[in-house]
Amino acid sequence: MTVHKEELGSGEHEEADDYVPSRRRLDRERHKRARTRRATAIGALSTLVTAAVLYLVVVNAPGWPRTKETFFDREYAREAFPKVLEGLWLNVRLLLICGAAVLVLGMLIAVARTLRGPVFFPLRFLAAAYTDFFRGLPLIINLMIVVLGVPALRLQGVTVDPVLLGGTALTLTYSAYVAEVFRAGIESVHPSQRAAARSLGLNNRQALRYVVLPQAVRRQVPPLLNDLVSLQKDTGLVSIGGAVDAVRAADIIVGRSLNYTPYIVAGLVFVALTIPMTRFTDWVTARMDRRQAQGGAV
């Protein structure tokens, strides 16, 4: 029986190796490749034409010489680039630390809002009030209140470091948004999942930890990454308190030279830092959509 299976398996393998696609299939694949090349060529040509038209419109504008001198000066760009990069390290550290704090605090608030039972009503009310308040309060006002207001109180043992205060304000605002993302993920898990966990002997806390939260977090990865991308950009707002980040480093040069090229440099540096995170978010979203369309686990 074993020999027969081996012979049968080798025969099937030989048949697979001898497979020759039909002429119709070859024609269909050739037509598909031709359409792909044609679409790529048309897209590249239209992009070049659009870029050329925009370039001609900009450089032929009456105020272009003055704009070029004020915003695109090569010497000021060369001067600002190393200082902006040095300040960018502060933005990166704020992103890493505040991002971790936002995820933890957002998860706690989301769990508090989904607790069941009348005994947890005060906790649910406080969590809902927190999210409503900080989602409605503009970030720039929150930063001003925390960075400028807390030192004015002269509280003993409370830091007046603008970096720490700015990071606190960012954490307060973004944790409210992330909490709603987590809450949406938790509520998207079907109640039967929790009921099945309880039937297996898990209590409410264990069902939440081992069954509900893993599914909720996986489903909400794309919006969470989008919030982190937004957080990365908004770390530049800590400069209003005097912290020397990439934006503040550019602002110092602008204040001395009255040339706005350093702002362009700082903006391009932030864009260069954000694009990889955005593309990673798109890749994760597309991957999860494909798996969900195929019937796999999200």
Short mmCIF file of N, CA, C and O in Angstrom, two decimals, residues 146-166 241-243:
data_model
loop_
_atom_site.label_atom_id
_atom_site.label_comp_id
_atom_site.label_asym_id
_atom_site.label_seq_id
_atom_site.Cartn_x
_atom_site.Cartn_y
_atom_site.Cartn_z
N VAL A 146 -1.88 73.43 29.77
CA VAL A 146 -0.97 72.59 30.55
C VAL A 146 0.43 73.20 30.61
O VAL A 146 1.03 73.31 31.69
N VAL A 147 0.96 73.62 29.45
CA VAL A 147 2.34 74.10 29.40
C VAL A 147 2.48 75.45 30.09
O VAL A 147 3.50 75.72 30.75
N LEU A 148 1.49 76.33 29.95
CA LEU A 148 1.59 77.67 30.53
C LEU A 148 0.84 77.79 31.86
O LEU A 148 1.24 78.60 32.72
N GLY A 149 -0.21 77.00 32.03
CA GLY A 149 -1.01 77.13 33.24
C GLY A 149 -0.46 76.39 34.44
O GLY A 149 -0.50 76.90 35.57
N VAL A 150 0.06 75.19 34.23
CA VAL A 150 0.57 74.40 35.35
C VAL A 150 1.74 75.10 36.05
O VAL A 150 1.77 75.18 37.28
N PRO A 151 2.74 75.64 35.33
CA PRO A 151 3.82 76.35 36.05
C PRO A 151 3.31 77.56 36.83
O PRO A 151 3.89 77.93 37.86
N ALA A 152 2.23 78.21 36.33
CA ALA A 152 1.70 79.38 37.04
C ALA A 152 1.12 79.02 38.40
O ALA A 152 1.02 79.88 39.28
N LEU A 153 0.74 77.75 38.60
CA LEU A 153 0.18 77.33 39.88
C LEU A 153 1.24 77.22 40.97
O LEU A 153 0.92 77.23 42.15
N ARG A 154 2.50 77.05 40.57
CA ARG A 154 3.63 76.94 41.51
C ARG A 154 3.42 75.81 42.50
O ARG A 154 3.61 75.96 43.71
N LEU A 155 3.00 74.68 42.00
CA LEU A 155 2.78 73.51 42.84
C LEU A 155 4.12 72.86 43.20
O LEU A 155 5.01 72.74 42.35
N GLN A 156 4.25 72.46 44.45
CA GLN A 156 5.48 71.82 44.90
C GLN A 156 5.59 70.41 44.32
O GLN A 156 4.63 69.63 44.36
N GLY A 157 6.76 70.11 43.76
CA GLY A 157 7.01 68.78 43.22
C GLY A 157 6.47 68.56 41.83
O GLY A 157 6.61 67.46 41.29
N VAL A 158 5.82 69.55 41.23
CA VAL A 158 5.29 69.43 39.86
C VAL A 158 6.28 70.06 38.90
O VAL A 158 6.73 71.19 39.10
N THR A 159 6.64 69.33 37.86
CA THR A 159 7.64 69.80 36.91
C THR A 159 7.14 71.01 36.12
O THR A 159 5.94 71.19 35.92
N VAL A 160 8.09 71.83 35.71
CA VAL A 160 7.79 72.95 34.82
C VAL A 160 8.50 72.77 33.48
O VAL A 160 8.54 73.71 32.68
N ASP A 161 9.04 71.57 33.24
CA ASP A 161 9.73 71.29 31.99
C ASP A 161 8.71 71.31 30.85
O ASP A 161 7.73 70.55 30.87
N PRO A 162 8.90 72.17 29.84
CA PRO A 162 7.91 72.24 28.75
C PRO A 162 7.80 70.94 27.95
O PRO A 162 6.74 70.67 27.37
N VAL A 163 8.88 70.16 27.90
CA VAL A 163 8.82 68.89 27.18
C VAL A 163 7.89 67.91 27.90
O VAL A 163 7.01 67.29 27.28
N LEU A 164 8.04 67.79 29.22
CA LEU A 164 7.19 66.88 29.98
C LEU A 164 5.74 67.36 29.99
O LEU A 164 4.80 66.56 29.85
N LEU A 165 5.55 68.66 30.15
CA LEU A 165 4.19 69.19 30.16
C LEU A 165 3.54 69.07 28.79
O LEU A 165 2.35 68.73 28.68
N GLY A 166 4.31 69.33 27.74
CA GLY A 166 3.76 69.15 26.39
C GLY A 166 3.42 67.71 26.10
O GLY A 166 2.38 67.41 25.49
N GLY A 241 5.76 75.93 24.03
CA GLY A 241 6.23 76.12 25.40
C GLY A 241 7.72 76.41 25.49
O GLY A 241 8.24 76.59 26.60
N GLY A 242 8.40 76.46 24.36
CA GLY A 242 9.83 76.76 24.36
C GLY A 242 10.71 75.55 24.17
O GLY A 242 11.94 75.70 24.12
N ALA A 243 10.13 74.34 24.06
CA ALA A 243 10.95 73.15 23.82
C ALA A 243 11.58 73.23 22.43
O ALA A 243 10.90 73.55 21.45
#
